[in-house]
C-alpha cells in the first residue's frame, strides 16, 4: 500500500523528505554558537523553562569555546569514515538561534555556510525571537541554500505554557509560523507530550491544532526530567505531580496522535534522548531506532497510519 507521501511507510518520515529534497543522504550537524534566550537573560525571565537543561541538546563536540568551523569539522570527522560523500546541514540547536542583531546572526550563519560540505542551515529557536528583517535575509539565502527554522512550541495550551514558564504564547507560535511561511522558508514545530496538567485528550488536541498550521515538519518529545531543571526539583519534592509514561503507553499515545495528524506534515522524531548522566526519569533503555521500530510495528498491528483520522470529528 502506498500512502499520500509516496511510499509504504505508515507515516510521512523525515529521512524520505531529506532524500526527496536533496536526492541523497544529508546529515544534520549540531552547532553551539553561544546564544542565550530571553527566558534566561532577564528580558522575559531567568532560569529558563521548567523542563530545560540545555546541555541535554548538545553532542560532546559542541561547545561555544570552539568556532563554528571547528565544531563542524569535528562532527564531519565522526560521520565521514562511514559516509564518504555525505553532505551536511549546520543545525544551530542550543538555546535561541535567531536571538540577536541581524548582522551578527548572519555572520555566524555564513561561517557555517562557507564550509564546502554544508548545504544549508537549520535554526532552532523560539516563536518570540524572529524579526522580519532576519526573515527577509534568510529568504534571499534560500535561493542558494537550504534554510529551515524549528520553533519550540512545546504545547498548544496557553495555560500549560504559563505553568512551564515558557515566556511566550501559542498565539505567537501561530503568528510566527505564518510569517516564516510567507517568506517561503520551511518551518518545523517541537511539542512535548506529557507535560504536567495535560490529559491525553489535551495531547491529542495538539495534533488537531498543529494540523491547522502550514508547517513542514514536526518533532515530538516525551517529557523527561533532567538534572539542573526546575522540573528536577519539583519531581524530587512532589513526584506525583508528574504522569511519566512507560515506553509502551507512550507508543500508544504516539500512534493515537499521528492518526490525527495532517498527512502532509513530515514527522521528524517521536522521542528525545537526554544524556544518561543527566536523565532522572523515565529511563526506558531504548535507542531511538528501537523506539521507531516499535511504533512502526504498532501502526501495522492496528492497521493505521498518519492522518487516518485527520479531519474527522473527535470521538
CSV table of C-alpha atoms in Angstrom, one decimal:
chain,number,residue,atom,x,y,z
A,1,UNK,CA,0.0,0.0,0.0
A,2,UNK,CA,1.4,3.4,-1.0
A,3,UNK,CA,0.4,6.3,1.2
A,4,UNK,CA,-0.1,10.0,0.1
A,5,UNK,CA,3.5,10.8,0.9
A,6,UNK,CA,4.7,8.4,-1.9
A,7,UNK,CA,5.9,5.3,-0.1
A,8,UNK,CA,4.7,2.4,2.0
A,9,UNK,CA,5.9,3.6,5.4
A,10,UNK,CA,2.9,4.3,7.6
A,11,UNK,CA,3.9,7.9,8.4
A,12,UNK,CA,5.4,10.7,6.5
A,13,UNK,CA,9.0,10.3,7.7
A,14,UNK,CA,11.9,12.8,7.7
A,15,UNK,CA,14.5,10.5,6.0
A,16,UNK,CA,12.3,10.2,2.9
A,17,UNK,CA,11.8,14.0,3.0
A,18,UNK,CA,15.5,14.6,3.0
A,19,UNK,CA,16.1,12.2,0.2
A,20,UNK,CA,13.3,13.8,-1.9
A,21,UNK,CA,14.7,17.3,-1.2
A,22,UNK,CA,18.4,16.6,-1.8
A,23,UNK,CA,18.5,13.4,-3.8
A,24,UNK,CA,21.0,11.9,-1.3
A,25,UNK,CA,21.7,11.4,2.4
A,26,UNK,CA,22.2,14.6,4.2
A,27,UNK,CA,23.2,14.7,7.9
A,28,UNK,CA,22.4,17.5,10.5
A,29,UNK,CA,25.4,18.6,12.5
A,30,UNK,CA,24.7,20.4,15.8
A,31,UNK,CA,26.4,23.7,16.4
A,32,UNK,CA,26.5,25.7,19.6
A,33,UNK,CA,27.1,29.3,18.7
A,34,UNK,CA,27.0,30.6,22.3
A,35,UNK,CA,23.4,32.0,22.1
A,36,UNK,CA,21.2,32.6,25.2
A,37,UNK,CA,17.4,33.1,25.3
A,38,UNK,CA,15.0,35.8,26.5
A,39,UNK,CA,13.8,33.5,29.2
A,40,UNK,CA,17.3,33.3,30.7
A,41,UNK,CA,18.9,36.7,30.2
A,42,UNK,CA,16.2,38.6,32.1
A,43,UNK,CA,14.4,40.0,29.0
A,44,UNK,CA,11.4,37.8,29.8
A,45,UNK,CA,12.6,35.8,32.7
A,46,UNK,CA,15.5,34.0,34.3
A,47,UNK,CA,16.2,30.3,34.9
A,48,UNK,CA,14.6,29.2,31.6
A,49,UNK,CA,11.7,26.9,31.0
A,50,UNK,CA,10.8,24.4,33.7
A,51,UNK,CA,11.8,21.3,31.7
A,52,UNK,CA,15.1,22.8,30.3
A,53,UNK,CA,18.7,22.0,30.8
A,54,UNK,CA,20.2,22.9,27.5
A,55,UNK,CA,23.2,20.6,28.0
A,56,UNK,CA,20.7,17.8,27.0
A,57,UNK,CA,20.7,19.1,23.4
A,58,UNK,CA,24.4,19.2,22.6
A,59,UNK,CA,26.7,16.4,21.4
A,60,UNK,CA,30.0,16.2,23.1
A,61,UNK,CA,31.8,18.0,20.3
A,62,UNK,CA,29.6,21.1,20.6
A,63,UNK,CA,30.9,23.9,22.8
A,64,UNK,CA,30.8,27.7,22.4
A,65,UNK,CA,34.5,27.8,23.1
A,66,UNK,CA,35.1,26.3,19.7
A,67,UNK,CA,34.5,28.1,16.5
A,68,UNK,CA,31.6,27.0,14.3
A,69,UNK,CA,34.0,25.7,11.7
A,70,UNK,CA,35.8,23.6,14.4
A,71,UNK,CA,32.5,22.1,15.6
A,72,UNK,CA,31.5,21.3,12.0
A,73,UNK,CA,34.9,19.7,11.3
A,74,UNK,CA,34.6,17.5,14.4
A,75,UNK,CA,31.1,16.5,13.5
A,76,UNK,CA,32.1,15.6,9.9
A,77,UNK,CA,35.0,13.6,11.2
A,78,UNK,CA,32.6,11.4,13.1
A,79,UNK,CA,30.4,10.6,10.1
A,80,UNK,CA,32.8,10.7,7.2
A,81,UNK,CA,34.5,7.4,7.7
A,82,UNK,CA,31.2,5.7,7.2
A,83,UNK,CA,29.6,8.1,4.6
A,84,UNK,CA,32.4,9.3,2.4
A,85,UNK,CA,30.4,11.6,0.1
A,86,UNK,CA,27.7,12.8,2.5
A,87,UNK,CA,26.6,16.5,2.7
A,88,UNK,CA,25.6,18.3,5.8
A,89,UNK,CA,23.2,20.8,7.3
A,90,UNK,CA,24.5,23.0,10.1
A,91,UNK,CA,22.0,22.7,12.9
A,92,UNK,CA,22.1,25.7,15.2
A,93,UNK,CA,20.5,23.9,18.1
A,94,UNK,CA,21.4,25.2,21.6
A,95,UNK,CA,19.2,28.0,23.0
A,96,UNK,CA,17.5,30.5,20.7
A,97,UNK,CA,19.5,30.8,17.5
A,98,UNK,CA,17.7,33.8,16.0
A,99,UNK,CA,18.0,35.9,19.1
A,100,UNK,CA,20.3,38.8,18.4
A,101,UNK,CA,21.2,41.6,16.0
A,102,UNK,CA,20.6,40.6,12.4
A,103,UNK,CA,24.1,41.3,11.0
A,104,UNK,CA,25.7,39.4,13.9
A,105,UNK,CA,23.4,36.4,13.3
A,106,UNK,CA,24.1,36.4,9.6
A,107,UNK,CA,27.9,36.5,10.2
A,108,UNK,CA,27.6,33.3,12.3
A,109,UNK,CA,25.3,31.5,9.8
A,110,UNK,CA,27.6,32.5,7.0
A,111,UNK,CA,30.6,30.9,8.7
A,112,UNK,CA,28.7,27.6,8.6
A,113,UNK,CA,27.6,28.0,5.0
A,114,UNK,CA,31.2,28.7,3.9
A,115,UNK,CA,32.1,25.1,4.7
A,116,UNK,CA,32.3,23.3,1.4
A,117,UNK,CA,30.3,20.3,2.7
A,118,UNK,CA,27.5,22.3,4.3
A,119,UNK,CA,24.4,22.6,2.0
A,120,UNK,CA,22.2,24.7,4.4
A,121,UNK,CA,21.1,25.7,7.8
A,122,UNK,CA,18.5,24.5,10.3
A,123,UNK,CA,17.9,27.2,13.0
A,124,UNK,CA,16.3,26.1,16.3
A,125,UNK,CA,14.6,29.0,18.1
A,126,UNK,CA,11.5,30.4,19.9
A,127,UNK,CA,8.5,31.9,18.3
A,128,UNK,CA,9.2,35.3,20.0
A,129,UNK,CA,12.7,35.7,18.7
A,130,UNK,CA,12.5,36.1,14.9
A,131,UNK,CA,12.5,39.5,13.2
A,132,UNK,CA,11.1,40.3,9.8
A,133,UNK,CA,14.4,41.7,8.9
A,134,UNK,CA,16.2,38.4,9.5
A,135,UNK,CA,13.5,36.5,7.6
A,136,UNK,CA,14.0,38.7,4.6
A,137,UNK,CA,17.7,38.0,4.6
A,138,UNK,CA,17.1,34.3,5.0
A,139,UNK,CA,14.6,34.3,2.2
A,140,UNK,CA,17.3,35.6,-0.1
A,141,UNK,CA,19.7,33.0,1.1
A,142,UNK,CA,17.1,30.3,0.5
A,143,UNK,CA,17.6,30.9,-3.3
A,144,UNK,CA,21.1,29.4,-2.9
A,145,UNK,CA,21.0,27.3,0.2
A,146,UNK,CA,18.5,25.1,2.1
A,147,UNK,CA,17.2,27.1,5.1
A,148,UNK,CA,14.8,25.8,7.7
A,149,UNK,CA,13.6,27.1,11.0
A,150,UNK,CA,12.4,25.0,14.0
A,151,UNK,CA,10.2,26.6,16.6
A,152,UNK,CA,9.8,25.3,20.1
A,153,UNK,CA,6.1,25.5,20.7
A,154,UNK,CA,6.0,22.7,23.3
A,155,UNK,CA,2.2,22.9,23.8
A,156,UNK,CA,-0.8,24.4,22.2
A,157,UNK,CA,-2.4,25.2,25.6
A,158,UNK,CA,-1.8,28.7,26.8
A,159,UNK,CA,-2.3,27.6,30.5
A,160,UNK,CA,0.5,25.0,30.1
A,161,UNK,CA,2.9,27.5,28.6
A,162,UNK,CA,2.4,29.7,31.6
A,163,UNK,CA,2.8,26.8,34.0
A,164,UNK,CA,6.1,25.7,32.5
A,165,UNK,CA,7.5,29.3,32.5
A,166,UNK,CA,7.8,29.3,28.7
A,167,UNK,CA,7.5,33.0,28.3
A,168,UNK,CA,5.6,33.0,25.0
A,169,UNK,CA,2.1,32.1,23.9
A,170,UNK,CA,0.7,29.6,21.4
A,171,UNK,CA,-0.8,32.5,19.6
A,172,UNK,CA,2.8,33.8,19.0
A,173,UNK,CA,3.7,30.3,17.6
A,174,UNK,CA,0.8,30.5,15.1
A,175,UNK,CA,1.7,34.1,14.1
A,176,UNK,CA,5.4,33.4,13.7
A,177,UNK,CA,4.8,30.2,11.7
A,178,UNK,CA,2.7,32.2,9.2
A,179,UNK,CA,5.4,34.9,8.9
A,180,UNK,CA,8.1,32.3,8.2
A,181,UNK,CA,6.0,30.5,5.6
A,182,UNK,CA,5.2,33.9,4.0
A,183,UNK,CA,9.0,34.1,3.3
A,184,UNK,CA,9.0,30.6,1.7
A,185,UNK,CA,11.1,29.1,4.4
A,186,UNK,CA,10.4,25.6,5.6
A,187,UNK,CA,9.3,25.5,9.3
A,188,UNK,CA,9.0,22.8,11.9
A,189,UNK,CA,7.5,22.7,15.4
A,190,UNK,CA,8.6,20.9,18.6
A,191,UNK,CA,6.0,19.5,21.0
A,192,UNK,CA,6.5,17.9,24.4
A,193,UNK,CA,3.9,15.2,25.2
A,194,UNK,CA,3.3,14.5,28.9
A,195,UNK,CA,3.6,18.0,30.4
A,196,UNK,CA,2.1,18.3,33.9
A,197,UNK,CA,-1.6,19.0,33.9
A,198,UNK,CA,-2.2,17.8,30.4
A,199,UNK,CA,-4.6,14.9,29.9
A,200,UNK,CA,-4.4,12.5,27.0
A,201,UNK,CA,-7.3,14.3,25.4
A,202,UNK,CA,-5.4,17.6,25.6
A,203,UNK,CA,-2.4,16.0,23.8
A,204,UNK,CA,-4.5,14.6,21.1
A,205,UNK,CA,-6.0,18.0,20.5
A,206,UNK,CA,-2.4,19.2,20.0
A,207,UNK,CA,-2.4,17.1,16.8
A,208,UNK,CA,-5.6,18.8,15.7
A,209,UNK,CA,-4.3,22.3,16.4
A,210,UNK,CA,-0.9,21.7,14.9
A,211,UNK,CA,-2.5,20.2,11.8
A,212,UNK,CA,-4.1,23.6,11.1
A,213,UNK,CA,-0.7,25.3,10.7
A,214,UNK,CA,1.2,25.4,7.4
A,215,UNK,CA,4.2,23.6,8.9
A,216,UNK,CA,6.6,21.3,7.0
A,217,UNK,CA,7.7,19.0,9.8
A,218,UNK,CA,7.1,18.1,13.5
A,219,UNK,CA,9.3,16.8,16.3
A,220,UNK,CA,7.6,15.0,19.2
A,221,UNK,CA,9.4,14.6,22.6
A,222,UNK,CA,8.3,12.7,25.6
A,223,UNK,CA,8.6,14.6,28.9
A,224,UNK,CA,12.0,13.9,30.5
A,225,UNK,CA,13.0,15.0,34.0
A,226,UNK,CA,16.6,16.1,33.7
A,227,UNK,CA,19.1,17.3,36.3
A,228,UNK,CA,19.5,21.0,36.6
A,229,UNK,CA,15.9,21.8,35.5
A,230,UNK,CA,13.1,23.3,37.6
A,231,UNK,CA,11.2,20.1,37.0
A,232,UNK,CA,14.0,18.1,38.6
A,233,UNK,CA,13.4,19.9,41.9
A,234,UNK,CA,9.7,19.6,41.6
A,235,UNK,CA,10.0,15.9,40.8
A,236,UNK,CA,12.1,15.3,43.9
A,237,UNK,CA,9.7,17.1,46.2
A,238,UNK,CA,6.4,16.2,44.5
A,239,UNK,CA,6.8,13.2,42.1
A,240,UNK,CA,3.0,12.6,42.0
A,241,UNK,CA,2.5,15.9,40.1
A,242,UNK,CA,4.0,14.2,37.0
A,243,UNK,CA,2.5,11.5,34.9
A,244,UNK,CA,5.6,10.0,33.2
A,245,UNK,CA,4.7,7.5,30.5
A,246,UNK,CA,6.1,4.0,30.2
A,247,UNK,CA,7.5,3.3,26.8
A,248,UNK,CA,4.5,1.0,25.9
A,249,UNK,CA,1.9,3.7,26.9
A,250,UNK,CA,3.8,6.4,25.1
A,251,UNK,CA,3.9,4.3,21.9
A,252,UNK,CA,0.1,4.1,22.1
A,253,UNK,CA,-0.1,7.8,22.6
A,254,UNK,CA,2.1,8.5,19.6
A,255,UNK,CA,0.1,6.2,17.4
A,256,UNK,CA,-3.1,7.9,18.5
A,257,UNK,CA,-1.5,11.3,17.9
A,258,UNK,CA,-0.3,10.6,14.4
A,259,UNK,CA,-3.6,9.1,13.3
A,260,UNK,CA,-5.0,12.6,13.8
A,261,UNK,CA,-2.1,14.5,12.3
A,262,UNK,CA,-2.3,16.2,8.9
A,263,UNK,CA,-0.6,13.7,6.5
A,264,UNK,CA,1.3,16.5,4.7
A,265,UNK,CA,3.4,17.1,7.9
A,266,UNK,CA,6.7,15.3,8.0
A,267,UNK,CA,7.4,13.5,11.2
A,268,UNK,CA,11.0,14.1,12.2
A,269,UNK,CA,11.1,12.3,15.5
A,270,UNK,CA,8.9,10.7,18.2
A,271,UNK,CA,11.2,10.9,21.2
A,272,UNK,CA,14.2,12.8,22.6
A,273,UNK,CA,17.1,11.2,24.4
A,274,UNK,CA,18.7,13.2,27.2
A,275,UNK,CA,22.3,12.1,28.1
A,276,UNK,CA,22.3,9.2,30.5
A,277,UNK,CA,24.2,11.1,33.2
A,278,UNK,CA,21.5,13.9,33.1
A,279,UNK,CA,18.4,11.9,32.9
A,280,UNK,CA,16.4,11.3,36.1
A,281,UNK,CA,13.2,9.8,34.6
A,282,UNK,CA,11.8,8.0,32.7
A,283,UNK,CA,14.5,5.5,31.9
A,284,UNK,CA,13.3,3.3,29.1
A,285,UNK,CA,16.6,1.8,27.9
A,286,UNK,CA,15.6,2.2,24.3
A,287,UNK,CA,17.6,3.7,21.5
A,288,UNK,CA,15.9,5.9,19.0
A,289,UNK,CA,15.9,3.3,16.2
A,290,UNK,CA,14.4,0.7,18.6
A,291,UNK,CA,11.6,3.0,19.6
A,292,UNK,CA,10.8,3.9,15.9
A,293,UNK,CA,10.7,0.1,15.1
A,294,UNK,CA,8.1,-0.4,17.9
A,295,UNK,CA,6.0,2.5,16.7
A,296,UNK,CA,6.1,1.1,13.1
A,297,UNK,CA,5.1,-2.4,14.5
A,298,UNK,CA,2.2,-0.9,16.4
A,299,UNK,CA,1.0,1.0,13.4
A,300,UNK,CA,0.9,-2.2,11.4
A,301,UNK,CA,-0.8,-4.2,14.2
A,302,UNK,CA,-3.5,-1.5,14.5
A,303,UNK,CA,-3.7,-1.2,10.7
A,304,UNK,CA,-3.5,2.5,11.0
A,305,UNK,CA,-1.3,5.4,9.6
A,306,UNK,CA,-0.7,9.1,9.8
A,307,UNK,CA,-3.8,11.1,9.0
A,308,UNK,CA,-6.2,8.1,9.1
A,309,UNK,CA,-8.4,10.2,11.5
A,310,UNK,CA,-7.3,13.6,10.2
A,311,UNK,CA,-10.3,15.9,9.7
A,312,UNK,CA,-12.7,13.6,11.4
A,313,UNK,CA,-14.8,14.7,14.4
A,314,UNK,CA,-13.2,13.9,17.8
A,315,UNK,CA,-14.6,10.8,19.5
